Coordinates of C-alpha atoms in Angstrom, one line a residue:
Chain A
M1 CA -11.5 34.0 36.3
E2 CA -13.0 34.3 33.6
K3 CA -13.0 38.1 32.7
A4 CA -8.9 38.1 32.9
L5 CA -8.5 35.2 30.9
K6 CA -10.9 37.0 27.6
R7 CA -8.1 40.0 27.5
Y8 CA -5.4 37.3 26.9
A9 CA -7.5 35.6 24.1
P10 CA -4.9 36.0 22.0
I11 CA -2.0 34.5 23.4
F12 CA -4.2 31.8 24.2
V13 CA -5.3 31.2 21.4
L14 CA -4.0 32.4 18.5
P15 CA -1.3 30.9 17.3
T16 CA -2.7 27.6 17.3
F17 CA -6.1 28.8 15.9
L18 CA -4.0 30.8 13.1
A19 CA -2.4 27.5 12.0
F20 CA -5.7 25.8 12.4
V21 CA -6.4 27.6 9.7
I22 CA -3.6 28.0 7.1
G23 CA -3.3 23.8 8.3
F24 CA -7.1 23.1 8.2
I25 CA -9.6 24.8 8.3
L26 CA -8.4 27.5 4.5
P27 CA -7.5 24.2 3.0
F28 CA -10.5 22.2 3.4
L29 CA -12.9 25.1 2.6
Q30 CA -10.6 25.6 -0.6
G31 CA -10.5 22.1 -1.4
L32 CA -14.9 22.3 -1.0
Y33 CA -15.0 25.0 -4.1
L34 CA -12.0 23.5 -6.4
S35 CA -14.0 20.2 -6.1
F36 CA -16.2 21.8 -8.9
C37 CA -13.6 23.2 -11.1
K38 CA -11.5 22.6 -13.8
F39 CA -7.9 23.1 -12.1
T40 CA -3.8 22.6 -12.4
T41 CA -2.5 24.9 -9.9
V42 CA -5.0 27.0 -7.4
E43 CA -4.7 30.2 -9.3
N44 CA -6.6 29.1 -12.3
A45 CA -9.6 27.4 -11.0
Q46 CA -12.2 27.4 -13.7
W47 CA -16.0 26.4 -12.3
V48 CA -17.1 23.9 -13.9
G49 CA -20.4 22.8 -11.8
I50 CA -20.7 19.2 -10.6
S51 CA -19.4 17.4 -13.9
N52 CA -16.2 16.2 -11.3
Y53 CA -18.5 14.7 -9.8
I54 CA -20.1 12.9 -12.2
A55 CA -16.8 12.3 -13.9
A56 CA -15.8 10.6 -10.1
I57 CA -18.8 8.3 -9.9
K58 CA -18.6 6.7 -13.0
D59 CA -14.6 6.1 -12.7
T60 CA -15.4 2.4 -12.1
S61 CA -11.0 2.2 -10.7
F62 CA -12.9 4.6 -8.5
T63 CA -15.9 2.7 -7.8
D64 CA -13.6 -0.8 -7.8
S65 CA -11.4 0.4 -5.0
F66 CA -14.4 1.5 -2.6
T67 CA -15.6 -2.2 -3.2
F68 CA -11.7 -2.8 -2.2
T69 CA -11.8 -0.7 0.9
L70 CA -15.3 -2.3 1.9
M71 CA -14.4 -5.2 1.8
F72 CA -10.9 -5.1 3.1
T73 CA -12.5 -2.8 6.3
V74 CA -14.8 -5.4 7.4
V75 CA -12.7 -8.1 7.6
S76 CA -9.5 -6.2 9.3
I77 CA -11.6 -4.9 11.7
L78 CA -14.0 -8.1 12.7
A79 CA -10.2 -10.2 12.7
I80 CA -8.7 -6.7 14.4
N81 CA -11.1 -6.5 17.1
V82 CA -11.8 -10.3 17.8
I83 CA -8.4 -10.8 18.7
A84 CA -7.1 -8.0 20.3
F85 CA -9.9 -8.5 22.8
A86 CA -8.8 -12.6 23.1
L87 CA -6.0 -11.6 23.9
A88 CA -6.7 -8.5 26.4
L89 CA -8.5 -11.5 28.6
L90 CA -5.7 -13.5 28.3
L91 CA -3.1 -10.9 29.7
T92 CA -5.6 -10.1 32.4
Q93 CA -5.9 -13.2 34.4
K94 CA -2.7 -13.2 36.1
L95 CA -0.9 -15.2 33.5
A96 CA 3.0 -15.6 34.0
G97 CA 5.0 -13.0 31.8
T98 CA 1.8 -10.8 30.8
N99 CA 3.9 -7.7 30.8
I100 CA 6.6 -8.9 28.5
F101 CA 3.6 -10.0 26.1
R102 CA 2.3 -6.7 26.0
T103 CA 5.4 -5.5 25.0
I104 CA 6.2 -6.8 22.3
F105 CA 2.4 -6.9 20.3
F106 CA 2.3 -3.7 20.9
M107 CA 5.4 -3.3 19.3
P108 CA 4.7 -3.6 15.6
N109 CA 2.0 -0.6 16.4
L110 CA 5.5 2.3 16.5
I111 CA 6.4 1.5 13.1
G112 CA 5.7 3.4 10.5
G113 CA 3.6 2.2 7.7
I114 CA 5.9 2.9 4.5
V115 CA 8.8 0.7 6.7
L116 CA 5.6 -1.8 7.5
G117 CA 5.0 -2.3 3.8
Y118 CA 8.6 -3.3 2.9
I119 CA 8.8 -5.6 5.8
W120 CA 6.2 -7.3 5.1
Q121 CA 6.6 -7.3 1.4
I122 CA 9.8 -8.9 1.5
L123 CA 8.3 -11.6 3.4
I124 CA 5.2 -12.0 1.8
N125 CA 7.2 -12.6 -1.5
C126 CA 9.6 -14.9 -0.6
I127 CA 6.8 -17.2 1.0
L128 CA 5.3 -16.8 -2.4
S129 CA 8.2 -17.7 -4.4
I130 CA 9.5 -20.4 -1.6
T131 CA 5.4 -21.6 -3.0
A132 CA 5.8 -21.2 -6.3
Q133 CA 2.6 -19.1 -6.7
P134 CA 2.6 -16.0 -8.8
L135 CA 4.2 -12.8 -6.8
L136 CA 2.5 -9.5 -4.7
A137 CA 2.6 -7.3 -8.1
L138 CA 0.5 -10.3 -10.1
N139 CA -1.5 -11.7 -7.5
K140 CA -4.3 -9.7 -6.3
P141 CA -5.3 -12.3 -3.0
A142 CA -2.3 -12.2 -1.9
G143 CA -1.9 -8.6 -1.7
Y144 CA -5.9 -9.1 -0.1
W145 CA -4.6 -10.7 2.8
G146 CA -1.3 -9.7 2.6
L147 CA -2.9 -6.2 3.9
I148 CA -5.4 -7.7 5.6
I149 CA -2.0 -9.4 7.6
L150 CA -0.4 -6.6 7.8
M151 CA -3.1 -4.3 9.3
C152 CA -3.4 -6.6 12.1
W153 CA 0.3 -7.0 13.0
Q154 CA 0.1 -3.4 13.4
Q155 CA -3.4 -2.8 14.8
I156 CA -3.9 -5.5 16.8
G157 CA -1.4 -4.6 19.9
Y158 CA -2.8 -1.2 20.2
M159 CA -6.5 -2.0 20.3
M160 CA -5.6 -5.1 22.4
I161 CA -3.8 -2.0 25.6
I162 CA -7.3 -0.4 24.9
Y163 CA -8.8 -3.5 26.0
I164 CA -7.3 -4.1 28.8
A165 CA -7.1 -0.7 30.2
G166 CA -11.2 -1.1 29.7
L167 CA -11.1 -5.1 31.0
Q168 CA -9.1 -3.0 34.3
N169 CA -12.2 -1.2 35.2
V170 CA -14.7 -3.7 36.0
P171 CA -15.4 -3.9 38.8
E172 CA -13.9 -8.3 40.6
D173 CA -17.2 -8.0 43.1
L174 CA -19.5 -7.8 40.1
I175 CA -18.0 -10.8 38.5
E176 CA -17.0 -12.3 42.0
A177 CA -20.8 -11.7 42.2
A178 CA -22.3 -13.1 39.3
F179 CA -20.3 -16.8 40.4
I180 CA -22.0 -16.4 44.0
D181 CA -25.4 -16.6 41.7
G182 CA -23.9 -19.7 39.6
A183 CA -23.0 -17.7 36.0
G184 CA -19.7 -19.6 34.8
K185 CA -16.8 -18.3 33.0
W186 CA -19.3 -17.6 30.0
D187 CA -21.5 -15.8 31.7
A188 CA -19.4 -13.9 33.2
L189 CA -17.9 -12.6 29.8
W190 CA -21.1 -12.1 27.7
R191 CA -23.0 -11.2 30.5
I192 CA -20.7 -8.8 32.4
K193 CA -17.0 -8.1 30.5
I194 CA -18.5 -7.5 27.9
P195 CA -20.7 -4.8 28.0
M196 CA -19.2 -3.4 30.5
V197 CA -16.4 -2.7 28.0
M198 CA -18.7 -2.1 25.4
S199 CA -17.3 2.1 25.9
S200 CA -13.2 0.6 24.7
I201 CA -15.7 -1.6 22.0
T202 CA -17.3 1.8 20.9
I203 CA -13.3 3.2 20.7
C204 CA -11.2 0.2 18.8
V205 CA -14.4 -0.3 16.1
F206 CA -13.9 3.4 15.6
L207 CA -10.3 3.6 15.3
T208 CA -9.6 0.4 13.4
L209 CA -12.6 2.3 11.1
T210 CA -11.4 5.1 10.7
N211 CA -7.5 3.9 10.1
S212 CA -8.5 0.9 7.7
F213 CA -10.6 3.4 5.5
K214 CA -8.5 6.0 5.7
L215 CA -5.3 3.4 4.7
F216 CA -3.2 5.0 2.6
D217 CA 1.3 4.1 3.2
Q218 CA 1.0 0.7 4.4
N219 CA -1.1 0.6 1.2
L220 CA 1.7 2.4 -1.1
A221 CA 4.2 0.6 0.0
L222 CA 2.9 -3.4 0.5
T223 CA 0.9 -3.7 -3.3
G224 CA 1.3 0.3 -4.9
G225 CA -2.3 -1.1 -6.1
D226 CA -0.9 -4.2 -8.6
P227 CA -1.7 -5.3 -9.9
N228 CA -3.6 -3.2 -12.5
H229 CA -4.7 -1.3 -9.7
T230 CA -6.9 -4.0 -8.3
T231 CA -5.9 -3.7 -4.5
E232 CA -6.3 -0.3 -4.9
M233 CA -7.7 1.2 -1.9
L234 CA -9.7 4.4 -1.9
A235 CA -6.8 7.6 -0.7
L236 CA -4.2 5.6 -3.0
N237 CA -6.9 5.9 -5.9
I238 CA -7.4 9.8 -4.9
F239 CA -3.5 10.0 -4.7
Q240 CA -2.9 8.5 -8.0
T241 CA -5.4 10.4 -9.9
F242 CA -4.5 13.8 -8.9
Y243 CA -0.5 12.9 -9.7
A244 CA 0.0 9.8 -11.5
R245 CA -1.5 12.1 -14.5
S246 CA -1.5 15.1 -16.7
G247 CA -4.6 16.7 -18.3
M248 CA -6.6 19.4 -17.0
Q249 CA -9.3 17.3 -15.5
W250 CA -7.6 14.9 -13.4
K251 CA -7.0 17.4 -10.4
G252 CA -10.8 18.6 -10.6
Y253 CA -12.1 14.9 -10.7
G254 CA -9.4 14.0 -7.9
Q255 CA -10.6 16.8 -5.3
A256 CA -14.4 15.8 -6.1
K257 CA -13.6 11.7 -5.3
A258 CA -11.9 13.4 -2.1
V259 CA -15.2 15.6 -0.6
I260 CA -16.9 11.7 -1.4
F261 CA -14.5 9.8 0.6
C262 CA -13.9 12.3 3.5
A263 CA -18.4 12.7 2.7
L264 CA -17.9 8.8 3.2
V265 CA -15.6 8.8 6.3
I266 CA -18.0 11.0 8.2
L267 CA -21.3 9.2 7.3
I268 CA -19.4 5.6 8.3
S269 CA -18.2 7.1 12.0
M270 CA -20.9 9.1 12.9
L271 CA -23.1 5.7 12.2
Q272 CA -21.3 3.1 13.9
L273 CA -20.5 5.9 16.6
R274 CA -24.5 6.0 17.1
A275 CA -24.8 2.3 16.9
T276 CA -22.4 1.2 19.6
R277 CA -22.7 4.1 21.7
S278 CA -26.3 2.6 22.0
R279 CA -25.6 -0.5 23.6
E280 CA -23.2 2.0 26.5
V281 CA -23.7 0.9 30.0
Q282 CA -23.0 3.6 32.6
Q283 CA -21.6 1.8 35.4
Chain B
M1 CA -7.3 -25.0 41.5
K2 CA -4.5 -28.1 39.7
K3 CA -6.3 -27.6 36.1
R4 CA -6.3 -24.2 36.8
K5 CA -2.6 -23.9 36.8
S6 CA -2.4 -26.3 34.3
S7 CA -4.4 -24.3 32.2
G8 CA -2.3 -21.3 32.7
L9 CA 0.4 -22.8 31.7
V10 CA -1.3 -24.1 28.6
W11 CA -1.8 -21.2 27.5
T12 CA 1.7 -18.8 28.7
I13 CA 2.6 -22.1 25.9
I14 CA 0.8 -20.4 23.0
L15 CA 1.5 -16.9 23.8
T16 CA 4.8 -17.3 23.7
I17 CA 4.9 -19.6 20.5
A18 CA 2.7 -16.3 19.1
A19 CA 4.8 -13.4 20.6
L20 CA 7.7 -15.4 18.4
L21 CA 5.6 -15.2 15.1
W22 CA 5.4 -11.8 16.5
V23 CA 8.6 -10.4 16.2
Y24 CA 9.4 -12.8 13.8
P25 CA 9.3 -10.8 10.8
I26 CA 11.4 -7.8 12.1
F27 CA 14.1 -11.1 13.1
M28 CA 13.9 -11.6 9.5
I29 CA 15.3 -8.5 7.5
L30 CA 17.3 -8.3 11.1
F31 CA 19.5 -11.3 9.6
N32 CA 18.8 -10.7 6.3
S33 CA 20.5 -7.2 6.4
L34 CA 23.7 -8.9 7.7
K35 CA 24.0 -11.4 4.7
K36 CA 26.2 -10.8 1.6
E37 CA 23.9 -9.6 -1.3
S38 CA 24.8 -11.9 -3.2
A39 CA 24.0 -14.5 -0.8
I40 CA 20.0 -12.3 -0.4
N41 CA 17.1 -14.2 -2.6
T42 CA 13.9 -15.3 -1.8
A43 CA 15.0 -19.0 -1.9
S44 CA 16.8 -18.5 1.3
A45 CA 15.4 -15.3 3.4
F46 CA 14.4 -18.0 5.3
S47 CA 17.4 -19.3 6.4
L48 CA 19.9 -17.7 8.7
P49 CA 23.5 -16.4 7.7
V50 CA 26.1 -19.0 8.0
P51 CA 30.1 -17.5 8.1
D52 CA 29.7 -18.2 3.7
T53 CA 27.3 -15.5 3.3
F54 CA 28.2 -13.8 6.4
A55 CA 28.4 -9.7 5.6
G56 CA 29.3 -8.6 9.0
F57 CA 27.9 -4.7 9.0
E58 CA 28.4 -3.5 5.4
N59 CA 25.4 -3.4 4.5
Y60 CA 25.2 -1.0 7.6
I61 CA 27.7 1.2 7.1
N62 CA 27.0 1.5 3.3
A63 CA 23.2 2.1 4.2
I64 CA 24.7 5.3 6.7
G65 CA 27.2 6.1 4.3
S66 CA 25.0 6.3 1.4
K67 CA 23.8 9.7 0.5
G68 CA 21.2 11.0 2.3
F69 CA 20.7 8.7 5.0
L70 CA 21.4 11.2 7.9
S71 CA 20.9 14.2 6.8
S72 CA 17.2 12.5 6.3
L73 CA 18.1 11.5 10.5
T74 CA 18.6 15.0 10.7
F75 CA 15.6 16.7 9.5
S76 CA 13.3 14.1 10.8
L77 CA 14.7 14.1 14.0
F78 CA 14.2 18.1 13.7
I79 CA 11.1 17.8 12.5
T80 CA 9.7 15.9 14.9
L81 CA 10.9 17.6 18.3
T82 CA 9.5 21.1 16.5
S83 CA 6.4 20.2 15.6
V84 CA 6.1 17.9 19.0
A85 CA 7.3 21.2 21.2
A86 CA 5.5 23.6 19.3
I87 CA 1.9 21.2 19.3
L88 CA 2.2 21.2 23.2
I89 CA 2.4 24.2 24.7
C90 CA 0.5 25.9 21.8
C91 CA -2.6 23.2 22.2
S92 CA -2.4 23.3 25.4
M93 CA -2.6 26.6 26.3
C94 CA -5.7 26.5 23.4
A95 CA -7.1 23.6 24.9
W96 CA -7.0 25.6 28.7
Y97 CA -8.2 29.1 27.6
I98 CA -12.0 27.0 25.3
T99 CA -12.6 24.9 28.2
R100 CA -12.3 28.3 31.0
V101 CA -13.7 30.9 29.6
N102 CA -17.8 29.3 28.0
G103 CA -19.1 31.2 25.2
K104 CA -19.8 31.0 21.5
L105 CA -16.2 31.7 20.2
S106 CA -15.1 28.4 22.7
Q107 CA -17.9 26.2 21.5
I108 CA -17.9 26.3 17.3
L109 CA -13.7 26.1 18.0
Y110 CA -14.3 23.0 19.8
Y111 CA -16.0 21.2 17.9
L112 CA -13.8 22.3 15.0
F113 CA -10.6 21.1 16.3
V114 CA -13.2 17.8 17.3
F115 CA -14.7 17.6 13.1
S116 CA -10.8 18.4 12.0
M117 CA -9.9 15.0 13.5
V118 CA -12.3 12.6 11.4
V119 CA -11.4 14.7 7.9
P120 CA -9.2 12.4 5.9
F121 CA -5.8 13.9 4.7
Q122 CA -6.9 13.4 0.8
M123 CA -9.3 16.1 1.4
V124 CA -7.0 18.1 2.2
M125 CA -3.3 17.1 0.7
F126 CA -3.0 19.1 -3.2
T127 CA -4.6 22.9 -1.4
L128 CA -2.5 22.2 1.7
S129 CA 0.5 21.4 -0.2
Q130 CA -0.4 25.1 -2.4
T131 CA -1.3 26.8 0.5
A132 CA 2.1 25.6 2.0
D133 CA 3.9 26.8 -0.2
R134 CA 2.7 30.3 -1.0
L135 CA 3.1 30.8 2.4
K136 CA 7.5 29.8 2.1
L137 CA 6.6 26.5 5.1
N138 CA 8.1 24.5 2.4
T139 CA 11.2 24.2 4.3
P140 CA 12.1 21.3 7.5
W141 CA 12.4 24.1 9.6
N142 CA 9.0 25.5 9.6
I143 CA 6.7 23.0 8.4
W144 CA 5.8 22.3 11.9
V145 CA 4.1 25.0 11.3
I146 CA 1.6 22.6 9.4
Y147 CA 1.9 20.1 12.0
L148 CA 1.1 22.1 14.6
G149 CA -2.0 23.2 12.0
F150 CA -2.8 20.1 11.2
G151 CA -2.0 17.9 14.4
A152 CA -4.2 20.4 16.5
G153 CA -7.3 18.6 16.3
L154 CA -5.8 15.7 18.7
A155 CA -3.8 17.3 20.7
V156 CA -6.8 20.3 21.9
F157 CA -9.4 16.8 21.8
M158 CA -7.6 15.3 24.4
F159 CA -5.8 18.2 26.7
C160 CA -9.1 19.6 26.9
G161 CA -11.0 16.2 28.4
F162 CA -7.9 16.7 31.2
V163 CA -8.0 20.4 31.8
K164 CA -11.7 19.7 32.7
S165 CA -10.3 17.6 35.0
I166 CA -8.2 20.3 37.0
P167 CA -10.2 22.2 40.2
V168 CA -11.2 25.3 39.1
E169 CA -10.3 25.7 42.7
V170 CA -6.7 26.2 42.2
E171 CA -6.6 28.7 39.5
E172 CA -9.2 31.0 41.7
A173 CA -6.3 30.9 44.3
A174 CA -2.8 31.6 42.0
M175 CA -5.1 34.6 40.7
I176 CA -6.2 36.0 44.0
D177 CA -2.0 35.8 44.7
G178 CA -1.5 38.0 42.0
C179 CA -1.0 35.9 39.5
N180 CA -2.0 36.7 35.5
P181 CA -3.6 33.9 33.6
L182 CA 0.0 33.1 31.8
Q183 CA 1.2 33.0 35.0
T184 CA -1.4 31.2 36.0
F185 CA -0.8 28.3 33.4
F186 CA 2.4 27.7 33.0
L187 CA 3.7 28.0 36.6
I188 CA 0.5 25.9 38.0
D189 CA -1.0 24.0 35.3
I190 CA 1.4 22.7 33.3
H191 CA 2.3 20.7 35.7
I192 CA -0.7 19.0 36.3
L193 CA -0.9 18.7 32.6
K194 CA 2.5 16.6 32.4
P195 CA 1.7 13.6 32.6
T196 CA -1.4 14.7 29.9
M197 CA 1.9 16.4 28.1
I198 CA 3.5 13.0 27.8
S199 CA 1.2 11.4 26.4
V200 CA -0.4 13.5 23.7
G201 CA 3.8 14.1 22.8
I202 CA 4.1 10.0 22.8
L203 CA 1.2 10.3 20.1
E204 CA 2.3 13.4 18.2
A205 CA 6.0 12.0 18.1
M206 CA 4.6 8.6 16.5
W207 CA 2.7 10.7 13.9
V208 CA 4.9 13.3 12.6
W209 CA 8.3 10.5 12.7
N210 CA 6.1 8.0 10.7
D211 CA 4.6 10.4 8.1
Y212 CA 5.1 9.6 4.8
L213 CA 2.3 12.1 2.5
L214 CA 2.6 15.3 4.5
P215 CA 6.0 15.8 3.9
T216 CA 6.6 14.1 0.3
L217 CA 3.3 16.2 -1.1
V218 CA 4.9 19.9 1.5
L219 CA 8.7 19.7 1.0
D220 CA 10.7 19.6 -1.9
I221 CA 12.0 15.8 -2.5
K222 CA 15.1 17.0 -4.3
K223 CA 16.3 18.5 -1.5
Y224 CA 14.5 17.5 2.1
K225 CA 13.9 13.8 2.3
T226 CA 12.5 12.9 5.7
I227 CA 13.2 8.8 6.6
P228 CA 9.7 8.1 5.7
M229 CA 10.7 9.5 2.0
L230 CA 14.1 8.5 1.7
I231 CA 13.1 4.6 2.3
Q232 CA 10.0 4.9 -0.4
Y233 CA 12.7 6.5 -2.6
F234 CA 14.5 4.0 -2.5
R235 CA 13.0 1.6 -3.6
G236 CA 11.6 3.9 -6.4
S237 CA 13.6 4.8 -8.7
Y238 CA 16.1 2.6 -8.6
G239 CA 15.9 -0.3 -11.5
K240 CA 17.6 -2.7 -9.2
V241 CA 17.5 -2.3 -5.5
E242 CA 19.9 -3.2 -3.6
M243 CA 18.8 -6.0 -0.7
G244 CA 21.8 -5.6 2.0
P245 CA 21.8 -1.2 2.5
M246 CA 17.5 -1.3 1.7
M247 CA 17.7 -3.8 4.5
A248 CA 20.1 -3.0 6.6
S249 CA 18.1 1.2 6.3
I250 CA 15.0 -0.1 7.1
M251 CA 16.5 -1.4 10.7
L252 CA 18.5 1.5 11.4
T253 CA 15.2 3.6 11.1
V254 CA 13.9 0.2 13.4
I255 CA 16.5 -0.3 16.1
P256 CA 15.9 3.2 17.7
I257 CA 12.2 3.2 17.5
I258 CA 12.7 -0.2 19.8
I259 CA 14.8 1.1 21.8
V260 CA 13.1 4.4 22.9
Y261 CA 10.5 2.4 23.0
L262 CA 11.6 -0.6 25.5
A263 CA 12.6 2.9 27.5
G264 CA 9.6 4.6 27.5
Q265 CA 6.9 1.9 27.7
K266 CA 5.8 2.8 30.7
Y267 CA 4.3 5.9 28.8
I268 CA 3.0 5.3 25.8
I269 CA 1.6 2.3 26.8
K270 CA -0.3 4.7 29.7
G271 CA -0.6 7.4 27.0
V272 CA -2.0 4.8 24.3
A273 CA -4.5 4.1 27.6
A274 CA -5.3 7.5 28.3
G275 CA -5.7 8.9 25.1
A276 CA -8.0 6.2 24.4
V277 CA -10.2 7.3 26.9
K278 CA -10.8 10.5 26.1
G279 CA -11.2 10.1 23.0

């Protein structure tokens, strides 16, 4: 069969492959090259060596946005996964109305980041003005917690679905056997359920990690980096470097930042996958 | 046994309150979008519209009548449909080929696709928009090529996972009966892959429909705006934002999504769970 199939390779593989070259491989390689250049368009690039990288690392707005992104990512991973897992546990207990709850908690996930950002901007600004505090545009802590709440609102439902699927795969008799052997509810949770859904935990932590780290739309719509770029995350910082400034040097800096960003995302997600994968148990 | 029942009731009540809080932001936008422009302010944002402030559907009529809303809706729909169709057909074929034909090429391709899933969009955004300009892929009619290229990673990856579970014997039998590979794929495999098609289709449709940055950079913003671009533009370009029509347009983009979701939630939730297991 393989032989017959090979003759059809152009029909099967070529359309996707060509689009993949145009949409990913070419821009990726070009981006890598341009990070060592000074340019305003792809045509007028001049080689400048690693000076873009040095400028990017020295740029305090970049390092500040890195710290901000890191603080945001850690808190949002914890909050989202703990709450989503708790909800999944509750919703696998055969309570009344489980399906309705599942439907409602998942719903915000379908709304796009820009729209979500504005919904919460309106809501948070109302709360802030009623309690006589500065609005989002001038209030960094509110911007930070607003982003976290927004991220939780959007992602908890999605992760909950994954955890529910994981929990439903834990064999009933395993838990019954544990109860017969004298285990309590907490033992069953910590010693059986959590180890058995470790693969779901790997996926959910991976997804929340990459989603939080790469967050852009929500950041743009909710705070736009205000006040004074202090709530700017890495992706938004890179975008601003590219498009909000004029001058030959900025696009090169932006591209260098993007390469660093890309390397960070790959590195952190690999580390995370390795750390949680090693705890998974085979059924 | 009795104790368990009552604690179940307590949890149901707690969950009900949580669920009400969960949908509150959407309802808040909904009832504020029904108020008169002069009655929308931060102090009364939490009160329901009363006869004095009730504006009926005026804001909605303004939003739909405003320049660009209907054309944005059409562009968004068209881009989502063409991109998802292209991704489903091309990527399932590609995934079938690289799972069935073992070799260096298949392996390299597979890892490239997986790699592309992790790379953040900012890495390629500038060069991608330049490439799109040069190849004239910068209109709503052919932006699907870009979406196919950038979305191929997830789709191929998910399809590969499912193709592996299809027994080869079925395909071999079809080949012996005289099918060529194209016929085998389109007459046999595509039916077995249908549930996966729905899952992948939903995930990709959610992405394309809500995507903001890619169309902003690729399309000419003066001529074409998708829905997320329109909402962002709405906020950014006026000195004073008219809150009424703004909230009405938010609702007009949210309501269709909720209807589609409620109608197809069985598939959507299954798709998410399936996508995660393979991911």
